[in-house]
GROMACS .gro file of N, CA, C and O in nm:
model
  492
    1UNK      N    1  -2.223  -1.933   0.481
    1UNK     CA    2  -2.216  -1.806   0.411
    1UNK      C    3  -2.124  -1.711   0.486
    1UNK      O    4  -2.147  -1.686   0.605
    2UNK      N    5  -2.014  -1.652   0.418
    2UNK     CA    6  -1.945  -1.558   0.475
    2UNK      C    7  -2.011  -1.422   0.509
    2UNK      O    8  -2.068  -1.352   0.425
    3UNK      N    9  -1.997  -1.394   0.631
    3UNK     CA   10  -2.025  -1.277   0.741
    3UNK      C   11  -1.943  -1.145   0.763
    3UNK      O   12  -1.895  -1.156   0.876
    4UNK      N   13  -1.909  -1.039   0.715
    4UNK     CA   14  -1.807  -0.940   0.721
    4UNK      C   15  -1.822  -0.798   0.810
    4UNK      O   16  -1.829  -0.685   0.763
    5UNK      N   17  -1.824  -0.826   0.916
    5UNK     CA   18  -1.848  -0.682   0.996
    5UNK      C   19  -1.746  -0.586   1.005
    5UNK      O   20  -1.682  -0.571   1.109
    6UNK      N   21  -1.728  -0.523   0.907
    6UNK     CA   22  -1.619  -0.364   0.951
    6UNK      C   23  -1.658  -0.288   1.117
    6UNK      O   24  -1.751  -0.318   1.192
    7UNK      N   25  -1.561  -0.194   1.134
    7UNK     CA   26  -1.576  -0.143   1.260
    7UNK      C   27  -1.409  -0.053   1.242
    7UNK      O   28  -1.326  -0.091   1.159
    8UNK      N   29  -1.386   0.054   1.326
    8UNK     CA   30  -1.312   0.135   1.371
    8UNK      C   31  -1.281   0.257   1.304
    8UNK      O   32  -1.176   0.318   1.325
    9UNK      N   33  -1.409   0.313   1.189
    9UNK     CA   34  -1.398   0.430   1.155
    9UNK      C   35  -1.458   0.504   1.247
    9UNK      O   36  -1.504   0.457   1.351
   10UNK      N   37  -1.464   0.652   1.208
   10UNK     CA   38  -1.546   0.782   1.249
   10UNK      C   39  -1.421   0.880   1.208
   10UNK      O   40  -1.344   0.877   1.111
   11UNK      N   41  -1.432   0.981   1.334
   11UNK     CA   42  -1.421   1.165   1.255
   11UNK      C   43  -1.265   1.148   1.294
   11UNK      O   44  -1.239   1.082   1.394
   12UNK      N   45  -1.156   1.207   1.214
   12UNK     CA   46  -1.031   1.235   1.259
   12UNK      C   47  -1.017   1.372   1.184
   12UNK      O   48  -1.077   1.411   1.084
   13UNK      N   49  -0.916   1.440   1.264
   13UNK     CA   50  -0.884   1.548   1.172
   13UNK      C   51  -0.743   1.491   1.085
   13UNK      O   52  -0.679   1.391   1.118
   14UNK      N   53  -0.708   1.585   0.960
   14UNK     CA   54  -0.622   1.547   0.857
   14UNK      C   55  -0.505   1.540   0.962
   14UNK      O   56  -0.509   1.610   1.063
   15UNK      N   57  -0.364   1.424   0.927
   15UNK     CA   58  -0.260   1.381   0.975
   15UNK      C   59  -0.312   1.240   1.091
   15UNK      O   60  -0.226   1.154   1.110
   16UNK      N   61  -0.388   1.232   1.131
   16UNK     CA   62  -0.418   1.173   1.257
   16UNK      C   63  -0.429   1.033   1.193
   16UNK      O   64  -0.401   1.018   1.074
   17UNK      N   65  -0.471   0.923   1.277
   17UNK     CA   66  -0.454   0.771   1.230
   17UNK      C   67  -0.583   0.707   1.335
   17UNK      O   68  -0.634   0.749   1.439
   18UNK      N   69  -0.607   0.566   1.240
   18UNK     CA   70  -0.685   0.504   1.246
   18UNK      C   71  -0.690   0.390   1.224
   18UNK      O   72  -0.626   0.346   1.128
   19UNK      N   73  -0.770   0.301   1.307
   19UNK     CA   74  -0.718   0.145   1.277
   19UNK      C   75  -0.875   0.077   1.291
   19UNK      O   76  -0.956   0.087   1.382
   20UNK      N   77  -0.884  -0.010   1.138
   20UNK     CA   78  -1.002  -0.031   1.108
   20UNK      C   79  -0.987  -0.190   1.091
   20UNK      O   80  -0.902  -0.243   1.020
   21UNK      N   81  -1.091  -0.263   1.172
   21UNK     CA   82  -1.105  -0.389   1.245
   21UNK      C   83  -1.191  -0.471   1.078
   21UNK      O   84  -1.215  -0.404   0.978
   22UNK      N   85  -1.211  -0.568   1.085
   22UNK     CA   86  -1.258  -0.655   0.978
   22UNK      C   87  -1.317  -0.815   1.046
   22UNK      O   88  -1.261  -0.924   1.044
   23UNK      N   89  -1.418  -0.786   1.090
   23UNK     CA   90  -1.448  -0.954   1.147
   23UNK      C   91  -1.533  -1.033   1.061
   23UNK      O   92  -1.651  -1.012   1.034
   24UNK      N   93  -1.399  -1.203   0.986
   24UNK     CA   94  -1.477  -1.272   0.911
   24UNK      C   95  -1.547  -1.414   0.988
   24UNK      O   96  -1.486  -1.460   1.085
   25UNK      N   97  -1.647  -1.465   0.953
   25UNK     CA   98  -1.713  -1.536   0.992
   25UNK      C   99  -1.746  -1.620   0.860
   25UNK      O  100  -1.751  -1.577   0.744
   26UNK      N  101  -1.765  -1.729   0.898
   26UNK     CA  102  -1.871  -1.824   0.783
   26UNK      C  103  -1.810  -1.901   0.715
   26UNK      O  104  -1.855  -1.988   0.640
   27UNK      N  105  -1.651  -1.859   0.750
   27UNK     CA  106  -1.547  -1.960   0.720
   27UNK      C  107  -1.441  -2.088   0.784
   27UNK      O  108  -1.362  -2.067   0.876
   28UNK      N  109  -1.453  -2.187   0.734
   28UNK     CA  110  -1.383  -2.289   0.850
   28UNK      C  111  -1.217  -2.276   0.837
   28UNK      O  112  -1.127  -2.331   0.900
   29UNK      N  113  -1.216  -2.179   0.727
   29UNK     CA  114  -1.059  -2.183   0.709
   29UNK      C  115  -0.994  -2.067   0.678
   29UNK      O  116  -1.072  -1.984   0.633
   30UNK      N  117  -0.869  -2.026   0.686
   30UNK     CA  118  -0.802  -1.910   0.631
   30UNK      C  119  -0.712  -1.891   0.524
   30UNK      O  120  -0.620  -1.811   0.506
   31UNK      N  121  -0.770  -2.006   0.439
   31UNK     CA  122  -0.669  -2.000   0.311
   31UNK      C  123  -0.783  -1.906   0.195
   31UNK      O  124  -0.837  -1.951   0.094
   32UNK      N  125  -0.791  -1.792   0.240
   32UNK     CA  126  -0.830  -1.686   0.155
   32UNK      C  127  -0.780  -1.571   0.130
   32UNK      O  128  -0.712  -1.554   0.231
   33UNK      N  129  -0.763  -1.461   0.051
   33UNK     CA  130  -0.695  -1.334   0.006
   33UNK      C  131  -0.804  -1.225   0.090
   33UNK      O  132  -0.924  -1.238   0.066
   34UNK      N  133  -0.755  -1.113   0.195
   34UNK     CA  134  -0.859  -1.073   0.197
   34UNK      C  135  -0.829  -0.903   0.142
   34UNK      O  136  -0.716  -0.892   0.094
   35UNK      N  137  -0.885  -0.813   0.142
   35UNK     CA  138  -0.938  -0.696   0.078
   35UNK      C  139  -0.923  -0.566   0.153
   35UNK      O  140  -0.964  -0.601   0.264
   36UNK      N  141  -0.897  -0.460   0.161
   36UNK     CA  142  -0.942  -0.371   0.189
   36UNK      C  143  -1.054  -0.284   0.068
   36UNK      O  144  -1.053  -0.326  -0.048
   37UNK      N  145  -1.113  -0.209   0.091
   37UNK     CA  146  -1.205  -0.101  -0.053
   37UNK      C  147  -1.285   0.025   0.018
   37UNK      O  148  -1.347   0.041   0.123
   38UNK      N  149  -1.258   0.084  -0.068
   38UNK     CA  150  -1.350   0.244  -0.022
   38UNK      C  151  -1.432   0.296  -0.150
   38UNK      O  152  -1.401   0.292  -0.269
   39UNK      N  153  -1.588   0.365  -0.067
   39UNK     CA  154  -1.660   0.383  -0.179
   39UNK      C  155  -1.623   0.537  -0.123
   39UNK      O  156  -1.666   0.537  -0.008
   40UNK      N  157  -1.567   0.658  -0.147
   40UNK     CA  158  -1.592   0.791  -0.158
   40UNK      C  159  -1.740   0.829  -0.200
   40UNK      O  160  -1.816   0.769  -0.276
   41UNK      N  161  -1.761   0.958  -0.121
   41UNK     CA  162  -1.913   1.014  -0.173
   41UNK      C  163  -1.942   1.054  -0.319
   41UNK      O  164  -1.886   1.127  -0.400
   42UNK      N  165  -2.030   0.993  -0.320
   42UNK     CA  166  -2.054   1.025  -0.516
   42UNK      C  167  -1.961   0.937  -0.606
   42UNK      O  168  -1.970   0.948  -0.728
   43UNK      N  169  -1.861   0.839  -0.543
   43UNK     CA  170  -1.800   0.798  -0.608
   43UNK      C  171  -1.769   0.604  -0.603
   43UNK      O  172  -1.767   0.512  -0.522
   44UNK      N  173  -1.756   0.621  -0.703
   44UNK     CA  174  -1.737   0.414  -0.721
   44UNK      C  175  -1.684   0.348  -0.604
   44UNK      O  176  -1.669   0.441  -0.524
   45UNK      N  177  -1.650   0.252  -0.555
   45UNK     CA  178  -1.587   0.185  -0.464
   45UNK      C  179  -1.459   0.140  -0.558
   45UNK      O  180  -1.451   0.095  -0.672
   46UNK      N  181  -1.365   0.175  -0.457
   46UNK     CA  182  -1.199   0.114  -0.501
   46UNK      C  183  -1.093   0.014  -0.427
   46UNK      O  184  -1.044   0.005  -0.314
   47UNK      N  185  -1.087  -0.023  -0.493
   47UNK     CA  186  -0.944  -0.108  -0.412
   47UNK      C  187  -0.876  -0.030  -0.309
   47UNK      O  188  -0.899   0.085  -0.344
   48UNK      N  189  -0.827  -0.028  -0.235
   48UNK     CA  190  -0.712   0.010  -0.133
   48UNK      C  191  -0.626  -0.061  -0.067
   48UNK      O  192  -0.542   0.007  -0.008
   49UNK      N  193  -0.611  -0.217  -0.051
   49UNK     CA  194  -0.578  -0.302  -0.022
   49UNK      C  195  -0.580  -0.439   0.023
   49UNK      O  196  -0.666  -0.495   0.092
   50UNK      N  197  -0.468  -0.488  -0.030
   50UNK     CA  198  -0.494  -0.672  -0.026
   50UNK      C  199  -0.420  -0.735   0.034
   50UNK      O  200  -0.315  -0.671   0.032
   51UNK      N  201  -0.404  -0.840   0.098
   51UNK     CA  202  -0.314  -0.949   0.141
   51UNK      C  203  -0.315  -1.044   0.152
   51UNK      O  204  -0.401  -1.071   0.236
   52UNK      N  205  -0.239  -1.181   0.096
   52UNK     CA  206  -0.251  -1.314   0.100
   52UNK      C  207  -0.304  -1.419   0.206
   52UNK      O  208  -0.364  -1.362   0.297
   53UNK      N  209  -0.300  -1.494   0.214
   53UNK     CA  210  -0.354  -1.572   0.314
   53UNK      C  211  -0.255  -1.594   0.431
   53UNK      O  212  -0.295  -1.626   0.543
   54UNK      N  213  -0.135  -1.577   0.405
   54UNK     CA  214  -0.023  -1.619   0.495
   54UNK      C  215   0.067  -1.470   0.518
   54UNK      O  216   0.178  -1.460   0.569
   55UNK      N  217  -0.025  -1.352   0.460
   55UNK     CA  218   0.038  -1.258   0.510
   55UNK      C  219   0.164  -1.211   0.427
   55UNK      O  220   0.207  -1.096   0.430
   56UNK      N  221   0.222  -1.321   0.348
   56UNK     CA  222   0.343  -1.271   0.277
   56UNK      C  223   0.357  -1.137   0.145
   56UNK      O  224   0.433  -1.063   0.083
   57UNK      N  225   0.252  -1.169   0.161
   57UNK     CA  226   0.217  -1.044  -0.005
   57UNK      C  227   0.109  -0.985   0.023
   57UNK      O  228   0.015  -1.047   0.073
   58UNK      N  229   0.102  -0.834  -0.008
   58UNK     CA  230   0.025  -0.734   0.001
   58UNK      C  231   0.056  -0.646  -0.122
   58UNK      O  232   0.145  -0.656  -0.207
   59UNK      N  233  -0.072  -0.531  -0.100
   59UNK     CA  234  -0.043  -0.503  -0.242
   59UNK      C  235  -0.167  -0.372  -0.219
   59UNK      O  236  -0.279  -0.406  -0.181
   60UNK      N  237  -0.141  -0.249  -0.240
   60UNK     CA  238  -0.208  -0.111  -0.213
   60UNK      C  239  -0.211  -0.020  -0.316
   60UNK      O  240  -0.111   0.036  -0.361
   61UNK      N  241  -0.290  -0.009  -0.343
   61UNK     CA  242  -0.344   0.136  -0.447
   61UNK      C  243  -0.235   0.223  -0.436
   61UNK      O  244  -0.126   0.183  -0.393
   62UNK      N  245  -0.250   0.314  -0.464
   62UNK     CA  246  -0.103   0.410  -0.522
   62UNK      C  247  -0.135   0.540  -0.418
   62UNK      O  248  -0.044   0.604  -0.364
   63UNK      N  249  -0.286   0.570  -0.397
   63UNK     CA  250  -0.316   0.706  -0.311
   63UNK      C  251  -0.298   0.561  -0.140
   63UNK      O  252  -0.320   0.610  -0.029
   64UNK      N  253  -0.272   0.455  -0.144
   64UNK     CA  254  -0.246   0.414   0.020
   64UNK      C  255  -0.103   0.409   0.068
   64UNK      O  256  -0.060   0.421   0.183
   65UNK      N  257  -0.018   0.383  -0.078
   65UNK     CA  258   0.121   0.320  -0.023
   65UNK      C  259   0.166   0.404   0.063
   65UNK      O  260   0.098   0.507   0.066
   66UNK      N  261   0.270   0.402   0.149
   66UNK     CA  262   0.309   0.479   0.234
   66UNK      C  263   0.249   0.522   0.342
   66UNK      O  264   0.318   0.596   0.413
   67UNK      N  265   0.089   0.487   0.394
   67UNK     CA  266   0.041   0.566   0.491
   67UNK      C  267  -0.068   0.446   0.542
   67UNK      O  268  -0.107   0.446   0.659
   68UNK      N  269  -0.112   0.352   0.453
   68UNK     CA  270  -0.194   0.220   0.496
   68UNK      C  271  -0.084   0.118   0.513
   68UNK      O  272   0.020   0.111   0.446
   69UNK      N  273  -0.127   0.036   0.619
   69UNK     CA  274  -0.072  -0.097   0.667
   69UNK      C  275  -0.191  -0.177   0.635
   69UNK      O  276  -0.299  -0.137   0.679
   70UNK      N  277  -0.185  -0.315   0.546
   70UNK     CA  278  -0.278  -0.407   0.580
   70UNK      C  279  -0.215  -0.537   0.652
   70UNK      O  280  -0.111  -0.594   0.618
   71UNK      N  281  -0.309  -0.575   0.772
   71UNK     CA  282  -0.265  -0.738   0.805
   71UNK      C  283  -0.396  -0.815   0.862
   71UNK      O  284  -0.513  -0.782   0.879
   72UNK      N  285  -0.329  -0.919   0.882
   72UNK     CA  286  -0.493  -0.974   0.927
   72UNK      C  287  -0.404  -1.143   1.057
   72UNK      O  288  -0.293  -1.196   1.067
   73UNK      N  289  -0.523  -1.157   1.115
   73UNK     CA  290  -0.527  -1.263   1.219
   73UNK      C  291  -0.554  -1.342   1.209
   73UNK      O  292  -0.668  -1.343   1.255
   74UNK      N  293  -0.512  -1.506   1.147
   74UNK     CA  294  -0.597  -1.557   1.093
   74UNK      C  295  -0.630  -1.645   1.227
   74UNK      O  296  -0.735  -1.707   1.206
   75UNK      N  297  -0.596  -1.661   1.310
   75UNK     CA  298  -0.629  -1.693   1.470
   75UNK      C  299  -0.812  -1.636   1.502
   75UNK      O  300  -0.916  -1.686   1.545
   76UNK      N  301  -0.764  -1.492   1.444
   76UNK     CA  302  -0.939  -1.450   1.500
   76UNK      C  303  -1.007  -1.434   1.402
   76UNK      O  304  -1.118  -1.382   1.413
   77UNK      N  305  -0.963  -1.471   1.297
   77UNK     CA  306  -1.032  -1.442   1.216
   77UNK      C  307  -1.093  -1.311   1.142
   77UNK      O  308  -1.196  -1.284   1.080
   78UNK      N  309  -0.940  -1.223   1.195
   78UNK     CA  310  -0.966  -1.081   1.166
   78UNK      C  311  -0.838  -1.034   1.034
   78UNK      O  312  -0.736  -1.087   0.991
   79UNK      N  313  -0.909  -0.912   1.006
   79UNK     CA  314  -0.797  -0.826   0.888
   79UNK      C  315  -0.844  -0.729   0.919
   79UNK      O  316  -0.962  -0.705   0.946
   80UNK      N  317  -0.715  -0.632   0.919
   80UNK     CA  318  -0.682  -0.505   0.987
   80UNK      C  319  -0.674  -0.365   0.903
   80UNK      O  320  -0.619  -0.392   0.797
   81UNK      N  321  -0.697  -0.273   0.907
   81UNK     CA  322  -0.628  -0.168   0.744
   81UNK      C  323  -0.596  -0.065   0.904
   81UNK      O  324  -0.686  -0.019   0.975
   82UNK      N  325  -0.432  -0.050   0.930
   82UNK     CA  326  -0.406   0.112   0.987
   82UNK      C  327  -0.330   0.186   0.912
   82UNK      O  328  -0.222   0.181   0.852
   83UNK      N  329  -0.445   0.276   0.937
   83UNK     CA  330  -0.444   0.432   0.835
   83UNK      C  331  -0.373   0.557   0.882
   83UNK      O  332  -0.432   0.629   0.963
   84UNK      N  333  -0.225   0.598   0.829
   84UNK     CA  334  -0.198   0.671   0.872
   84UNK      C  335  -0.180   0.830   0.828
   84UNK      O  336  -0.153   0.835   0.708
   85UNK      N  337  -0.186   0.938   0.878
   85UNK     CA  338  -0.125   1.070   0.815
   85UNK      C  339  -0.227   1.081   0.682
   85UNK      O  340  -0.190   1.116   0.569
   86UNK      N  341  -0.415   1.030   0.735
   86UNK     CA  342  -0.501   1.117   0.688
   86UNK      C  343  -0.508   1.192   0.630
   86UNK      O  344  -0.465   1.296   0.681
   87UNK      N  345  -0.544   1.202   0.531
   87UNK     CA  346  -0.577   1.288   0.437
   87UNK      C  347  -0.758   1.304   0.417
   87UNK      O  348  -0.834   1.208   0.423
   88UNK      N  349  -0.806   1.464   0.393
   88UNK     CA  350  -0.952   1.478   0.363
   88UNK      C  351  -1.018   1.375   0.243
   88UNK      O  352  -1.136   1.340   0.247
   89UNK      N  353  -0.928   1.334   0.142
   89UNK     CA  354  -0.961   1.247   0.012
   89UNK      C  355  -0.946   1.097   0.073
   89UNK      O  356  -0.939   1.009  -0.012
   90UNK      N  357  -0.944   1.072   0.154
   90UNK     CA  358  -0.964   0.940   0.227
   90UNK      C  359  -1.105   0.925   0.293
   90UNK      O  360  -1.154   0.822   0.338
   91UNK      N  361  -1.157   1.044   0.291
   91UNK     CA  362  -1.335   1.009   0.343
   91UNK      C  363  -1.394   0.915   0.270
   91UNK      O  364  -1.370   0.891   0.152
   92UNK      N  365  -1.455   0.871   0.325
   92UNK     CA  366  -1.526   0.706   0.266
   92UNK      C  367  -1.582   0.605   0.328
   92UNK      O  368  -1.554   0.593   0.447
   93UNK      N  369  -1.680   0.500   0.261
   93UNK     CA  370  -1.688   0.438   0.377
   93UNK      C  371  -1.588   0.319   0.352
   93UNK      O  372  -1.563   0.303   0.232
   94UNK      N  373  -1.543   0.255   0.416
   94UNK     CA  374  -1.441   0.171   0.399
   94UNK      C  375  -1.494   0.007   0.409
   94UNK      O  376  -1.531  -0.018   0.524
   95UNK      N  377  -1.505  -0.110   0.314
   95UNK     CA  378  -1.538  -0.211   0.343
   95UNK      C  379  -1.394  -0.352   0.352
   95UNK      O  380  -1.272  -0.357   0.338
   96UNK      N  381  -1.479  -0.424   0.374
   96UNK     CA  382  -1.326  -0.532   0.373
   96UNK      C  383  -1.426  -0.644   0.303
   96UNK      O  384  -1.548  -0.649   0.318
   97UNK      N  385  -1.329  -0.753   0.208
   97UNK     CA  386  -1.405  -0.876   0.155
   97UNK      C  387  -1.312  -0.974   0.125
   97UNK      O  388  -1.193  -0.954   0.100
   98UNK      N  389  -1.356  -1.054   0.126
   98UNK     CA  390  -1.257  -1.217   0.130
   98UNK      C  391  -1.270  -1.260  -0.020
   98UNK      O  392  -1.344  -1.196  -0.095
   99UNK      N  393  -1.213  -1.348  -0.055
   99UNK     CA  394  -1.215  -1.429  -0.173
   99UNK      C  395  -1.127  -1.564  -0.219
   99UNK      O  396  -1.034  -1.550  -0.140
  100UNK      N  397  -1.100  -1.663  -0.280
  100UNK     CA  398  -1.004  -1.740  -0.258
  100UNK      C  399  -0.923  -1.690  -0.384
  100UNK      O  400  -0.805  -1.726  -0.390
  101UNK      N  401  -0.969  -1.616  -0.479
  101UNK     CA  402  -0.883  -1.583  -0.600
  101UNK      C  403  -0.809  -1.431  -0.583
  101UNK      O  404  -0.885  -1.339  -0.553
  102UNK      N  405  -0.696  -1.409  -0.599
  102UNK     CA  406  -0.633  -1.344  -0.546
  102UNK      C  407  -0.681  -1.170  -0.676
  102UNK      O  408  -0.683  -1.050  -0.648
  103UNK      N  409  -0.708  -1.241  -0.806
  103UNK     CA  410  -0.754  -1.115  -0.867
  103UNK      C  411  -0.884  -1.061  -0.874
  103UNK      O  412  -0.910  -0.950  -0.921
  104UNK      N  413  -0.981  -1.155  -0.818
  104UNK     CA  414  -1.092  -1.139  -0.781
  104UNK      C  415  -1.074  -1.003  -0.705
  104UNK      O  416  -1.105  -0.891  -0.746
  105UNK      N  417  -1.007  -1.042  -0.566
  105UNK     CA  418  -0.957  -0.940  -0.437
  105UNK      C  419  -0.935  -0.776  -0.479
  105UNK      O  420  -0.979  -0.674  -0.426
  106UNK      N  421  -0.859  -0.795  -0.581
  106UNK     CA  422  -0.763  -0.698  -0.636
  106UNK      C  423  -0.861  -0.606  -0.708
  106UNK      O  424  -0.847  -0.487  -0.682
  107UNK      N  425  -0.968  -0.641  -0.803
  107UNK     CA  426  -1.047  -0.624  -0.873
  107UNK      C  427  -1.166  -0.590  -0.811
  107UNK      O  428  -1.238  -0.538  -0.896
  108UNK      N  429  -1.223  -0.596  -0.700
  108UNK     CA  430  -1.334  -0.597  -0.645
  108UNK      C  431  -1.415  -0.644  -0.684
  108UNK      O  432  -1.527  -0.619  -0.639
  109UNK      N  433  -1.397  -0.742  -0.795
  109UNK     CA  434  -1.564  -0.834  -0.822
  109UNK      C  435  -1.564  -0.913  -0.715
  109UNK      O  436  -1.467  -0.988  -0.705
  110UNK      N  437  -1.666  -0.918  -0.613
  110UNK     CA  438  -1.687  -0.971  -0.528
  110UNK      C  439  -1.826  -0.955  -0.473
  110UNK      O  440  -1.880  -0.844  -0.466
  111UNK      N  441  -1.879  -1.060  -0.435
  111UNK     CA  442  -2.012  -1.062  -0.360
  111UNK      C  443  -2.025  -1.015  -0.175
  111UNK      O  444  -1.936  -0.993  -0.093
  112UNK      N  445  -2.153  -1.015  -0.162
  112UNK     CA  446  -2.158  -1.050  -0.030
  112UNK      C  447  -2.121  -0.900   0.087
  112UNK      O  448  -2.117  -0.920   0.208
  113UNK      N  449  -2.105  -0.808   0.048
  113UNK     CA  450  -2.039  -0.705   0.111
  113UNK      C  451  -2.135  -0.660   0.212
  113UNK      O  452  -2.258  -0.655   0.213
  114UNK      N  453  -2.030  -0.625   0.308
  114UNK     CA  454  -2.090  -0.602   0.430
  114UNK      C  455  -2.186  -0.452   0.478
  114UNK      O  456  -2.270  -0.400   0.405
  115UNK      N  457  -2.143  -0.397   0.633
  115UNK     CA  458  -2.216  -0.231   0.615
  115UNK      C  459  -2.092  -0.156   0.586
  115UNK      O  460  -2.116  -0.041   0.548
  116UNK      N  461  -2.004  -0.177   0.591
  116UNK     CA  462  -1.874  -0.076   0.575
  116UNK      C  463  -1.860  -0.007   0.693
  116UNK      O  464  -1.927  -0.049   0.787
  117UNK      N  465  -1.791   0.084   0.710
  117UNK     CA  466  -1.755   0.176   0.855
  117UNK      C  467  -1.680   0.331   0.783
  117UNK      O  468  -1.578   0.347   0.717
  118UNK      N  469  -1.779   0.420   0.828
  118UNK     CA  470  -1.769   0.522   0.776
  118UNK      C  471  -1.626   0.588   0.853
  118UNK      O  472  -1.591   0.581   0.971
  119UNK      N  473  -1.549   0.665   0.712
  119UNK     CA  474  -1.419   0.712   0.789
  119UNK      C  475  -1.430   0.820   0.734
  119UNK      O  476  -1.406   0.814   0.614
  120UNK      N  477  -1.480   0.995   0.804
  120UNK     CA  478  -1.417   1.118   0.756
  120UNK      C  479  -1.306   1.172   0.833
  120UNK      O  480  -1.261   1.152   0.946
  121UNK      N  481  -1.273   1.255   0.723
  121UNK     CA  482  -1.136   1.355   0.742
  121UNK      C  483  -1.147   1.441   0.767
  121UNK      O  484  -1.237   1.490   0.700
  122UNK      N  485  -1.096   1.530   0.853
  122UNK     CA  486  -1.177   1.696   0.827
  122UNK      C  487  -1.044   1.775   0.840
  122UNK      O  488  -0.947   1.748   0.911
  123UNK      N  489  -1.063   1.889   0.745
  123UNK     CA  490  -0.892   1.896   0.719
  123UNK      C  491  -0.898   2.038   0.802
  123UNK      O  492  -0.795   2.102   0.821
   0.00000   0.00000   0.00000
């Protein structure tokens, strides 16, 4: 069973940056798509970003382009989201999730989600 521990949020003020860790487990392999997503307070959980298994293709919501990087390790078995030039509408908690179907990823139908890692802004 896949295992997903987020880690490297907390408090930044607006402009500042952040780099948020993703450790997968439960898998013998890295031919999977993995995820970035944020649930905002009071609000749904969203996509924010994806990337292929080999790293070649990524693919970010429209409020990340320009200021999120996604990558991932498939050595450690990690995926990365750094967040840059903060914004207060980026508070959230932020989760990460694997999948082998790439619109699954994109879509957030996905099982299994982890605790997330809380990221505020304070402007």
């Amino acid at each position: 069973q896949v295992h997903l521990v987020e880690s490297g949020g907390g408090l930044v003020q607006a402009g500042g940056s952040l780099r948020l860790s993703c450790a997968v487990s439960g898998r013998t392999d890295s031919t999977y798509y993995a995820g970035w997503f944020r649930q905002p307070p009071g609000k749904e959980r969203e996509f924010v970003a994806g990337i292929s298994w080999s790293s070649e293709g990524t693919e970010y919501a429209a409020s990340a382009k320009g200021r999120f990087t996604i990558s991932r390790d498939n050595a450690k078995n990690m995926v990365y989201l750094q967040m840059n030039n903060l914004k207060p509408e980026d508070t959230a908690v932020y989760y990460c999730n694997i999948h082998g179907s790439w619109a699954r990823v994109v879509s957030g139908l996905l099982d299994s989600w982890g605790q997330g890692t809380q990221v505020t802004v304070s402007s």
